[in-house]
Short mmCIF file of C-alpha atoms and ligand atoms in Angstrom, two decimals:
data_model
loop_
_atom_site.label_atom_id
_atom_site.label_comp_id
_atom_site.label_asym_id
_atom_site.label_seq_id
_atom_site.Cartn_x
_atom_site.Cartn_y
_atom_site.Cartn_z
CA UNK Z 250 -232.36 -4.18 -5.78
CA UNK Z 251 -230.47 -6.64 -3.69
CA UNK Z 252 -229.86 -9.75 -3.85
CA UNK Z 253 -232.54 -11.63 -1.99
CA UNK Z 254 -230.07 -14.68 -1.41
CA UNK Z 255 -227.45 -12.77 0.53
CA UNK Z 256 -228.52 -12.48 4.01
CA UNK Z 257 -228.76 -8.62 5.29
CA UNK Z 258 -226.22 -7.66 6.99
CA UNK Z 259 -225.73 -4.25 9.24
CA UNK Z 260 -222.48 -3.33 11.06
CA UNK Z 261 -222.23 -1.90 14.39
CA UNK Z 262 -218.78 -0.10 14.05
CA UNK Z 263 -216.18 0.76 11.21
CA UNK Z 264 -213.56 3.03 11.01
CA UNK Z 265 -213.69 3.39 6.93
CA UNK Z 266 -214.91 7.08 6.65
CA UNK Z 267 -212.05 8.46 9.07
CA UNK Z 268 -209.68 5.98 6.82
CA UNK Z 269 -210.47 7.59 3.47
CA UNK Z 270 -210.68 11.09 4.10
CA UNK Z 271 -209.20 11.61 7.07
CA UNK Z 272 -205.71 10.22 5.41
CA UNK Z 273 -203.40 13.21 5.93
CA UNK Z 274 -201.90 14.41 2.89
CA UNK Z 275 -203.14 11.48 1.23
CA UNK Z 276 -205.07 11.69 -2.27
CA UNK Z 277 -209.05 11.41 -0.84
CA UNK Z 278 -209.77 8.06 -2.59
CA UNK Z 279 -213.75 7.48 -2.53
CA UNK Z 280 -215.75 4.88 -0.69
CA UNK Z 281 -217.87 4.69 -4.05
CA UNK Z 282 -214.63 3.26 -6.09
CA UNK Z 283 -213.45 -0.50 -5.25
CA UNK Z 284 -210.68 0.15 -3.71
CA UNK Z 285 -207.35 -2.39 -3.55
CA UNK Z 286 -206.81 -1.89 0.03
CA UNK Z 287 -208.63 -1.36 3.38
CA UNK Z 288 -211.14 -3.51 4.95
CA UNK Z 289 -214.52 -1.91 2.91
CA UNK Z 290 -216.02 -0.14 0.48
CA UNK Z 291 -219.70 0.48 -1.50
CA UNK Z 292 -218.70 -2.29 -4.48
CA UNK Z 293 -217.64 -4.64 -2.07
CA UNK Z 294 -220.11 -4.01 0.51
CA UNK Z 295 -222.53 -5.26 -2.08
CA UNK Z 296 -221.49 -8.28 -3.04
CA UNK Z 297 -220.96 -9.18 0.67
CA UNK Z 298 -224.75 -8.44 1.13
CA UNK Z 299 -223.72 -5.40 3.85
CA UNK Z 300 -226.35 -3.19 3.04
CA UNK Z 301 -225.11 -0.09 5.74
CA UNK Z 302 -222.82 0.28 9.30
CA UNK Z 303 -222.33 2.93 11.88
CA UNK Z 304 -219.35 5.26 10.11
CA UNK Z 305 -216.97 6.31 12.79
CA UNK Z 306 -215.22 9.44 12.60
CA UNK Z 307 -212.32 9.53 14.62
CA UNK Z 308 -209.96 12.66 15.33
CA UNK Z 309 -206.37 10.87 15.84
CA UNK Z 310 -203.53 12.33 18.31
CA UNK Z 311 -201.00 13.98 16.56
CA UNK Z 312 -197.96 11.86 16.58
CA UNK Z 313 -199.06 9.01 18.58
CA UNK Z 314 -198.62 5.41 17.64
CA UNK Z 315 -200.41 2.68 19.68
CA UNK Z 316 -197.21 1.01 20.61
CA UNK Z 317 -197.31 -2.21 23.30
CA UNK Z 318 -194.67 -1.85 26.34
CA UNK Z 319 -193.75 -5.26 28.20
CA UNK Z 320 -194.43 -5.64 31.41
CA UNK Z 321 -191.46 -6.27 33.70
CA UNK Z 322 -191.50 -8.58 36.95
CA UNK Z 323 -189.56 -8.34 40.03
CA UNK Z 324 -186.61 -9.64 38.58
CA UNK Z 325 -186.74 -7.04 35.80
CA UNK Z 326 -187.15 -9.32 33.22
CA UNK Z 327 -190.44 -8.98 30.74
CA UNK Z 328 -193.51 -11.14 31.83
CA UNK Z 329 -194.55 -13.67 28.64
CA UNK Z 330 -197.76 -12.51 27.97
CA UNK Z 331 -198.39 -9.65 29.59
CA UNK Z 332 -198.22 -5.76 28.38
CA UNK Z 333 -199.07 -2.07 28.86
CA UNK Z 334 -199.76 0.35 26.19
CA UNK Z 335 -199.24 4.00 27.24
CA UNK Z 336 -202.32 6.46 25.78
CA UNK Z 337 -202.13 9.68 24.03
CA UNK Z 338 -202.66 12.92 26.43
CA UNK Z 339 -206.29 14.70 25.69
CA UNK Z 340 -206.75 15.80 22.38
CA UNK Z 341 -207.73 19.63 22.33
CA UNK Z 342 -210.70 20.90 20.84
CA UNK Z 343 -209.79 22.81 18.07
CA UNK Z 344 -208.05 20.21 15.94
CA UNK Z 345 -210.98 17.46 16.70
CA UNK Z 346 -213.73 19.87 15.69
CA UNK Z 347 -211.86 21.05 12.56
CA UNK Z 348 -210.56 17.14 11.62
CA UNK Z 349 -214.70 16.53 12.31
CA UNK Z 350 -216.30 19.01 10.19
CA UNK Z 351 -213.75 17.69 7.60
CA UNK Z 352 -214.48 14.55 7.42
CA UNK Z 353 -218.59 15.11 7.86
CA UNK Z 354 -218.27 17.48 4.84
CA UNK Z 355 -215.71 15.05 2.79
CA UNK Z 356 -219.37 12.14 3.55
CA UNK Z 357 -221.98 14.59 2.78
CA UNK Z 358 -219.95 14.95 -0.61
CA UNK Z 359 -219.56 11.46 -1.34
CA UNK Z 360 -223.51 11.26 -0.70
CA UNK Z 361 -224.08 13.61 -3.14
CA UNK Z 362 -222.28 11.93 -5.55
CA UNK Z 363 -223.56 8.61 -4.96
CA UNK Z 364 -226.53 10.18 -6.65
CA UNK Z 365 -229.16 8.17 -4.67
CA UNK Z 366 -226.58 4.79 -3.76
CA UNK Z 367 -225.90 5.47 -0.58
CA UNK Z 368 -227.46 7.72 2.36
CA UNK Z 369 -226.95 9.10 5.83
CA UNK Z 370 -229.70 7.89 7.74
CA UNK Z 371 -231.66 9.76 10.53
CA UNK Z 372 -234.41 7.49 11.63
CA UNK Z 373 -234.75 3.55 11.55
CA UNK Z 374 -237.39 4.13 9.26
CA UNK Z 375 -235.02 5.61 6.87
CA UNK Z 376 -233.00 2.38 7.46
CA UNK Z 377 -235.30 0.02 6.64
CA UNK Z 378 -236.57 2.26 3.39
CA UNK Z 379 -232.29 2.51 2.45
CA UNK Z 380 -232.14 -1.41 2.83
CA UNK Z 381 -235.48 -2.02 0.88
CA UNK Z 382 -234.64 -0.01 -1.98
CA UNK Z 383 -230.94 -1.25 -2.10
CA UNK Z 384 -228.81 2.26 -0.77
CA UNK Z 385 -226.05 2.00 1.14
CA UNK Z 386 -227.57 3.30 4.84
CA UNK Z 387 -224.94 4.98 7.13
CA UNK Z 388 -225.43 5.94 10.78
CA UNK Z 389 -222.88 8.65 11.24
CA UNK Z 390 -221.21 7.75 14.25
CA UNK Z 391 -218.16 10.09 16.55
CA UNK Z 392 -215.78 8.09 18.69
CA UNK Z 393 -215.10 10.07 21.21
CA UNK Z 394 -216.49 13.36 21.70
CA UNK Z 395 -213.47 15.69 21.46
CA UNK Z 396 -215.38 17.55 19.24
CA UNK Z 397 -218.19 19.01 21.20
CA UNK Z 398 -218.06 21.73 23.35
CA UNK Z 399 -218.99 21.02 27.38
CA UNK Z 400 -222.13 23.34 26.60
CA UNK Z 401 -223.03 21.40 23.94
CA UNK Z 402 -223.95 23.34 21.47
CA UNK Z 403 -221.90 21.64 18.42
CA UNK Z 404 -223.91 18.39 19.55
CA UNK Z 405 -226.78 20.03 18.83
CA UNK Z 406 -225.47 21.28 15.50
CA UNK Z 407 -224.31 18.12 14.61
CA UNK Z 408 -227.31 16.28 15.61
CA UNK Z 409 -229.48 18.31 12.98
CA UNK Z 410 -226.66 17.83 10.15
CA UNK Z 411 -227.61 13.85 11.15
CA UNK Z 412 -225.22 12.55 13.80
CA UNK Z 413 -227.17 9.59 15.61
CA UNK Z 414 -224.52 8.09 17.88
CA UNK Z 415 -221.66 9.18 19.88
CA UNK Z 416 -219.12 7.40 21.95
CA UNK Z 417 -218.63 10.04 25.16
CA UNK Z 418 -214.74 8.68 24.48
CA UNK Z 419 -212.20 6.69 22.55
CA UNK Z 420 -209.51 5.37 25.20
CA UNK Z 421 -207.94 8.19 25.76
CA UNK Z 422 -209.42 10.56 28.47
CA UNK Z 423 -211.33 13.74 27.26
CA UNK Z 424 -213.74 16.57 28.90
CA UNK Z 425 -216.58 13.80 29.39
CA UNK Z 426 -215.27 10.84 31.00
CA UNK Z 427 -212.07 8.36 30.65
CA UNK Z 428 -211.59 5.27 28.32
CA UNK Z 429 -209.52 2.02 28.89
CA UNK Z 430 -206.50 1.29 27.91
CA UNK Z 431 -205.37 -1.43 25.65
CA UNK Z 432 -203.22 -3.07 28.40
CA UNK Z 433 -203.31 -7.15 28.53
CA UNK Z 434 -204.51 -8.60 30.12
CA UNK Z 435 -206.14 -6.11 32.37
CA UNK Z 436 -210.36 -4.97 33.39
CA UNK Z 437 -211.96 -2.40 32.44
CA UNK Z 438 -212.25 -1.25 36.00
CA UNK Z 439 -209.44 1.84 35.54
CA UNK Z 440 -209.93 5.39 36.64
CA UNK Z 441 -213.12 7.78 37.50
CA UNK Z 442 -216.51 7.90 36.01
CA UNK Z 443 -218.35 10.41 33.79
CA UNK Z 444 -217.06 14.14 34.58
CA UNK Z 445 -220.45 16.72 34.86
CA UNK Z 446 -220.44 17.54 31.24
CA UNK Z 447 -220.30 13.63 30.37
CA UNK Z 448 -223.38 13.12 32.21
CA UNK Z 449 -225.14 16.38 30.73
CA UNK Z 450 -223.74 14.82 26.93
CA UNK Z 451 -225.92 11.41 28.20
CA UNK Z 452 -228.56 13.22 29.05
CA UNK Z 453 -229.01 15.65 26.32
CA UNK Z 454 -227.99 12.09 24.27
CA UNK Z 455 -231.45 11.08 25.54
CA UNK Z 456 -233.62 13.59 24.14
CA UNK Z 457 -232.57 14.10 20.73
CA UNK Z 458 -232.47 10.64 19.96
CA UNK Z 459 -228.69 10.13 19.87
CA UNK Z 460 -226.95 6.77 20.54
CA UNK Z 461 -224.51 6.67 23.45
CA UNK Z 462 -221.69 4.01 22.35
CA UNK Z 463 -220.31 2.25 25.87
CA UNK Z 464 -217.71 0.70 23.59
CA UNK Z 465 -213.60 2.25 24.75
CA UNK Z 466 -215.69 3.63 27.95
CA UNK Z 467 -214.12 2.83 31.65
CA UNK Z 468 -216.38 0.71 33.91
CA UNK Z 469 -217.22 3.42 35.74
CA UNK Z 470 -218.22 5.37 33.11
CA UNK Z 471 -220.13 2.80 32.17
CA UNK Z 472 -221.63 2.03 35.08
CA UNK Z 473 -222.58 6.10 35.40
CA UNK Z 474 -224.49 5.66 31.55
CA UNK Z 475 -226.34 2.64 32.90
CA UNK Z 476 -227.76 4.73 35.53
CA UNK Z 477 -228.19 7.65 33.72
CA UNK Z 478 -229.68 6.33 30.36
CA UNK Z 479 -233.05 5.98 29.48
CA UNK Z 480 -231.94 4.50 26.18
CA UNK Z 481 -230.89 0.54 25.58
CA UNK Z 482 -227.11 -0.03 26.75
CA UNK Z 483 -225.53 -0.63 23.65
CA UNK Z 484 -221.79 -1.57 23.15
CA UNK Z 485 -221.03 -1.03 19.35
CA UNK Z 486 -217.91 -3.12 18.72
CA UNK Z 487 -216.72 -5.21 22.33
CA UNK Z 488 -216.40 -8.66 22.80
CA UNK Z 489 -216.99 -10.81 26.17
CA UNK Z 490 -213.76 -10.55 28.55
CA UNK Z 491 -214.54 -13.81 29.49
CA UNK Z 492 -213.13 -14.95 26.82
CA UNK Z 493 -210.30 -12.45 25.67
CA UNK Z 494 -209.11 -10.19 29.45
CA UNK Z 495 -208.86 -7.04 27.16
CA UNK Z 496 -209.73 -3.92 29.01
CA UNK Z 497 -211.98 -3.29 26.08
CA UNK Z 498 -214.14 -6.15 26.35
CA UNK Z 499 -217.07 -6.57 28.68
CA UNK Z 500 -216.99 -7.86 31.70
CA UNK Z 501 -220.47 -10.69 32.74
CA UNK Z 502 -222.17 -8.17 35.03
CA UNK Z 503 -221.53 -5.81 31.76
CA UNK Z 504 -223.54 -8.29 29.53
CA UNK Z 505 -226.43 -8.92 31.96
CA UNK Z 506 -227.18 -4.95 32.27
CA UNK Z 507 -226.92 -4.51 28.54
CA UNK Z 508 -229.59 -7.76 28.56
CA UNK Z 509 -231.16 -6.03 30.86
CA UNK Z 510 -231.79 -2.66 29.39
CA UNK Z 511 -232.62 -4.25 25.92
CA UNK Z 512 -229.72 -3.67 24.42
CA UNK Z 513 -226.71 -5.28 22.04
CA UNK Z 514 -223.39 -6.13 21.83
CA UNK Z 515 -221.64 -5.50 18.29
CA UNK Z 516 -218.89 -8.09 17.77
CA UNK Z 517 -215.47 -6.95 17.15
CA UNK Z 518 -213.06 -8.64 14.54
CA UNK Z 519 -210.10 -7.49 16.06
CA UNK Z 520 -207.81 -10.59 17.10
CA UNK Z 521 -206.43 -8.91 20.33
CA UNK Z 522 -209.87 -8.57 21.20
CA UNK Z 523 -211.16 -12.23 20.21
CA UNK Z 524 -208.12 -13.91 21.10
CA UNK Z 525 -207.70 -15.51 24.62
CA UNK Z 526 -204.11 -14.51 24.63
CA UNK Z 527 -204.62 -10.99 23.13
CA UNK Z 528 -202.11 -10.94 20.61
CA UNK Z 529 -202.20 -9.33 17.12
CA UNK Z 530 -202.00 -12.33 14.66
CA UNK Z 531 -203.89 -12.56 11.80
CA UNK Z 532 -203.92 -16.03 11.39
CA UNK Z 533 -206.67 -15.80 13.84
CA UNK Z 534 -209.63 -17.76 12.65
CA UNK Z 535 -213.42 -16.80 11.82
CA UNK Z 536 -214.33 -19.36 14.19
CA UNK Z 537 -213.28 -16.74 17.39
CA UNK Z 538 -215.79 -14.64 16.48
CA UNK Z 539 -218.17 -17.32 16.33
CA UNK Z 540 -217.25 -18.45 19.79
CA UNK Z 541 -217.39 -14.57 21.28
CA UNK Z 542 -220.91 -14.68 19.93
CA UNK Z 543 -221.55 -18.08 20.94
CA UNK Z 544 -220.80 -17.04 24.68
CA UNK Z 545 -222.61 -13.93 24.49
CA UNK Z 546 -225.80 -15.64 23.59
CA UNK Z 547 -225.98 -18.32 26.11
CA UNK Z 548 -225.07 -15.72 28.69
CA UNK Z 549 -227.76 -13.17 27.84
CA UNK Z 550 -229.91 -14.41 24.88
CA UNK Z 551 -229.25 -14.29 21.25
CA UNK Z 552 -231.71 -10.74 20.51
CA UNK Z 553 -228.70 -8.75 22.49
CA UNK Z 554 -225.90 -9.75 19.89
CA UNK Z 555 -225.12 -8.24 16.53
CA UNK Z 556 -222.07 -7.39 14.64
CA UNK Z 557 -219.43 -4.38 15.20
CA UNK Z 558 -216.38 -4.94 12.83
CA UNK Z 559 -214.13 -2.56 13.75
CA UNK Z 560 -213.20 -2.73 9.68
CA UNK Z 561 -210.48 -0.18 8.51
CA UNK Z 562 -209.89 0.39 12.44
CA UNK Z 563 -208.14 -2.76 13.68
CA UNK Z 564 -206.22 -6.54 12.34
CA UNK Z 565 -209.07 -8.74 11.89
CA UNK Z 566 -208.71 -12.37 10.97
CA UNK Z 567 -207.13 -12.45 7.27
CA UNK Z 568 -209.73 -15.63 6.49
CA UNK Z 569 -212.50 -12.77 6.87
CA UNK Z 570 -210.35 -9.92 4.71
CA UNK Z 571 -212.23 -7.51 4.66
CA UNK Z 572 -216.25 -6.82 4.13
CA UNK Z 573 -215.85 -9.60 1.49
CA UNK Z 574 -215.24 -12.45 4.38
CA UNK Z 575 -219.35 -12.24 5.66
CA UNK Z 576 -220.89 -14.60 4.04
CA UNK Z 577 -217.92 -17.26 5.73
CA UNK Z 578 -218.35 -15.68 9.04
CA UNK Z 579 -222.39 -15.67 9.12
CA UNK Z 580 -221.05 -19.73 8.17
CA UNK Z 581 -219.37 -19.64 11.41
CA UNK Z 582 -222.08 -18.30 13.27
CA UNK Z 583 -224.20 -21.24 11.69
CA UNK Z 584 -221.52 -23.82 12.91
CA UNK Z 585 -221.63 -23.09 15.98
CA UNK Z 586 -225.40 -23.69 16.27
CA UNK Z 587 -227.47 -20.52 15.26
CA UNK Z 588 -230.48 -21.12 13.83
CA UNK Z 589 -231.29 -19.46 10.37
CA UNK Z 590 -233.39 -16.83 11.92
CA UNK Z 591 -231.00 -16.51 14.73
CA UNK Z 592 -228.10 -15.48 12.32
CA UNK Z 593 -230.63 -12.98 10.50
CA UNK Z 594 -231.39 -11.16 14.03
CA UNK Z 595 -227.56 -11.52 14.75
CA UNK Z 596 -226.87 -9.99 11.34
CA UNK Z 597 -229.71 -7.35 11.07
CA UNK Z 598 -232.92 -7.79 12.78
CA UNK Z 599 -231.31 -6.94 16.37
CA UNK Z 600 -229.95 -3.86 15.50
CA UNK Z 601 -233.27 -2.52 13.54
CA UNK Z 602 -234.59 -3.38 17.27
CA UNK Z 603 -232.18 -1.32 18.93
CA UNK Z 604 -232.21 1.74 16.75
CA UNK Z 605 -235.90 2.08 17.08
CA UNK Z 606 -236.08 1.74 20.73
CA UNK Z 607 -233.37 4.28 20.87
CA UNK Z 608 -234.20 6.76 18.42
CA UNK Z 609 -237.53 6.72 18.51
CA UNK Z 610 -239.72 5.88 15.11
ZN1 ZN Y 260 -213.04 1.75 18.46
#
């Protein structure tokens, strides 16, 4: 059972599935074993009181590294501050769906030999019933949907083997629509909307009960799923650009349709997405997420806010560590004026929202 003193906590976003077996060449470690490194796994989870997240699987470019280029001014010289980061060309379909069905069949493994600790979720009545009886609940999750077909018949397919949310893209552009880049600062206002088949994959989204993530989505795109979407606008791991200019971070008019629609932001630990001058250092403190959140809820109300790591994906803050830093940041949250009950809903209870409204029972 769990520990009724911890407060519940559910993650929007992590990248720890695609880190563990998706590893090329690398000996597949197991999220059930503590591991020494990376951000989270089932024995830490527990103490930490994290009782399930969105798992990400993510197909990586071949030979791409996310590398940041300076920007240079009229006298050639590099502007302090500033910087571009060039993104991988599409990915093609083939080695996404096979690096996919690899890592789906790596969790469904796992799951079987968790013998009852942990479960893939299809319903947020499943959720609650994981979280009651103390299994480890994951949503699994595909950032960016390099995977799927433009018919989309693997969507289907993976649908019924229990995929419940789907970001359309990662950054780089794909078959359904074109993500931002990582330049700083910069807006989230680059390039076209969702092609055809990205507003079909919304649609069809829609009626099976399948989360669209606006998270690494252009604002067009964005703006295209708003008017699309019957569904709450969710962002699963984004920050407010107010505070931090990242491209990946949303913009106020971005916040008040998510508010709008009933939706949620997920908070993102990465510093160059907290930070106000963007850059990767993780002597960041807890307290920028705090402030993030802080903003977010006096902008659009504390029910639209909940928490997207970006664990095993990104540099957090090395006061937070890893899954074993909650309990200090849910602190933060509480120093910067949440009420009990407001860092429960930020924690858990806004998310259990969300999910129902979007999935249905
Ligand atoms: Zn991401």
């Amino acid at each position: 059972m769990p520990d009724p003193l911890l407060v519940p906590v559910f993650d929007g976003h992590n990248d720890t599935l695609t880190r563990i077996y998706g590893a090329q060449g690398a000996e597949h470690s197991s999220f059930l074993d503590r591991g020494a490194s990376g951000h989270l796994d089932l024995p830490r989870a527990r103490e930490a009181g994290l009782v399930g997240g969105f798992c990400a699987i993510f197909a990586p470019s071949p030979n791409y590294e996310l590398t940041e280029q300076p920007v240079l001014g009229d006298d050639g010289e590099a502007i302090p501050g500033r910087w571009t980061v060039a993104l991988p060309p599409k990915l093609d379909r083939r080695s996404a769906y096979a690096f996919t069905l690899s890592v789906m069949s790596e969790l469904f493994r796992m799951v079987e030999r968790s013998d009852g600790e942990v479960e893939v979720v299809r319903s947020a009545s499943d959720l609650e019933r994981c979280v009651e009886a103390g299994t480890f609940a994951i949503i699994l999750h595909i950032e960016g949907a390099e995977a799927l077909d433009t018919r989309l018949e693997t969507l289907d397919l993976f649908y019924e083997a229990g995929l419940r949310s789907l970001g359309p893209v990662w950054s780089r552009p794909n078959a359904f629509g074109h993500g931002v880049a990582f330049d700083f600062p910069g807006h989230p206002d680059v390039g076209a909307g969702l092609t055809a088949a990205g507003r079909r994959l919304v649609k069809r989204c829609n009626e099976l009960g399948v989360l669209v993530d606006l998270s690494h989505l252009n604002a067009r795109g964005f703006w295209d799923v708003a008017k699309i979407s019957n569904a709450p606008l969710v962002a699963t791991h984004s920050n407010a650009h107010a505070l931090c200019p990242s491209p990946r971070n949303l913009t106020d008019a971005q916040l008040d349709i998510v508010a709008l629609s009933g939706g949620l932001v997920g908070l993102n630990y990465a510093v160059s997405f907290l930070r106000a001058d963007g850059q990767e250092r993780s002597e960041t403190g807890i307290s920028e997420i705090a402030k993030h959140a802080r903003y977010i809820a006096d902008r659009i109300g504390v029910r639209h806010v909940g928490l997207g790591s970006d664990f095993d994906g990104a540099m957090i803050p090395s006061d937070l560590g890893g899954v074993t830093g909650l309990p200090q940041l849910l602190h933060a949250l509480r120093n910067v004026g949440f009420s009990e009950t407001e860092v429960r809903s930020i924690a858990y209870d806004n998310w259990i929202r969300v999910l129902r409204d979007t999935w249905g029972a």
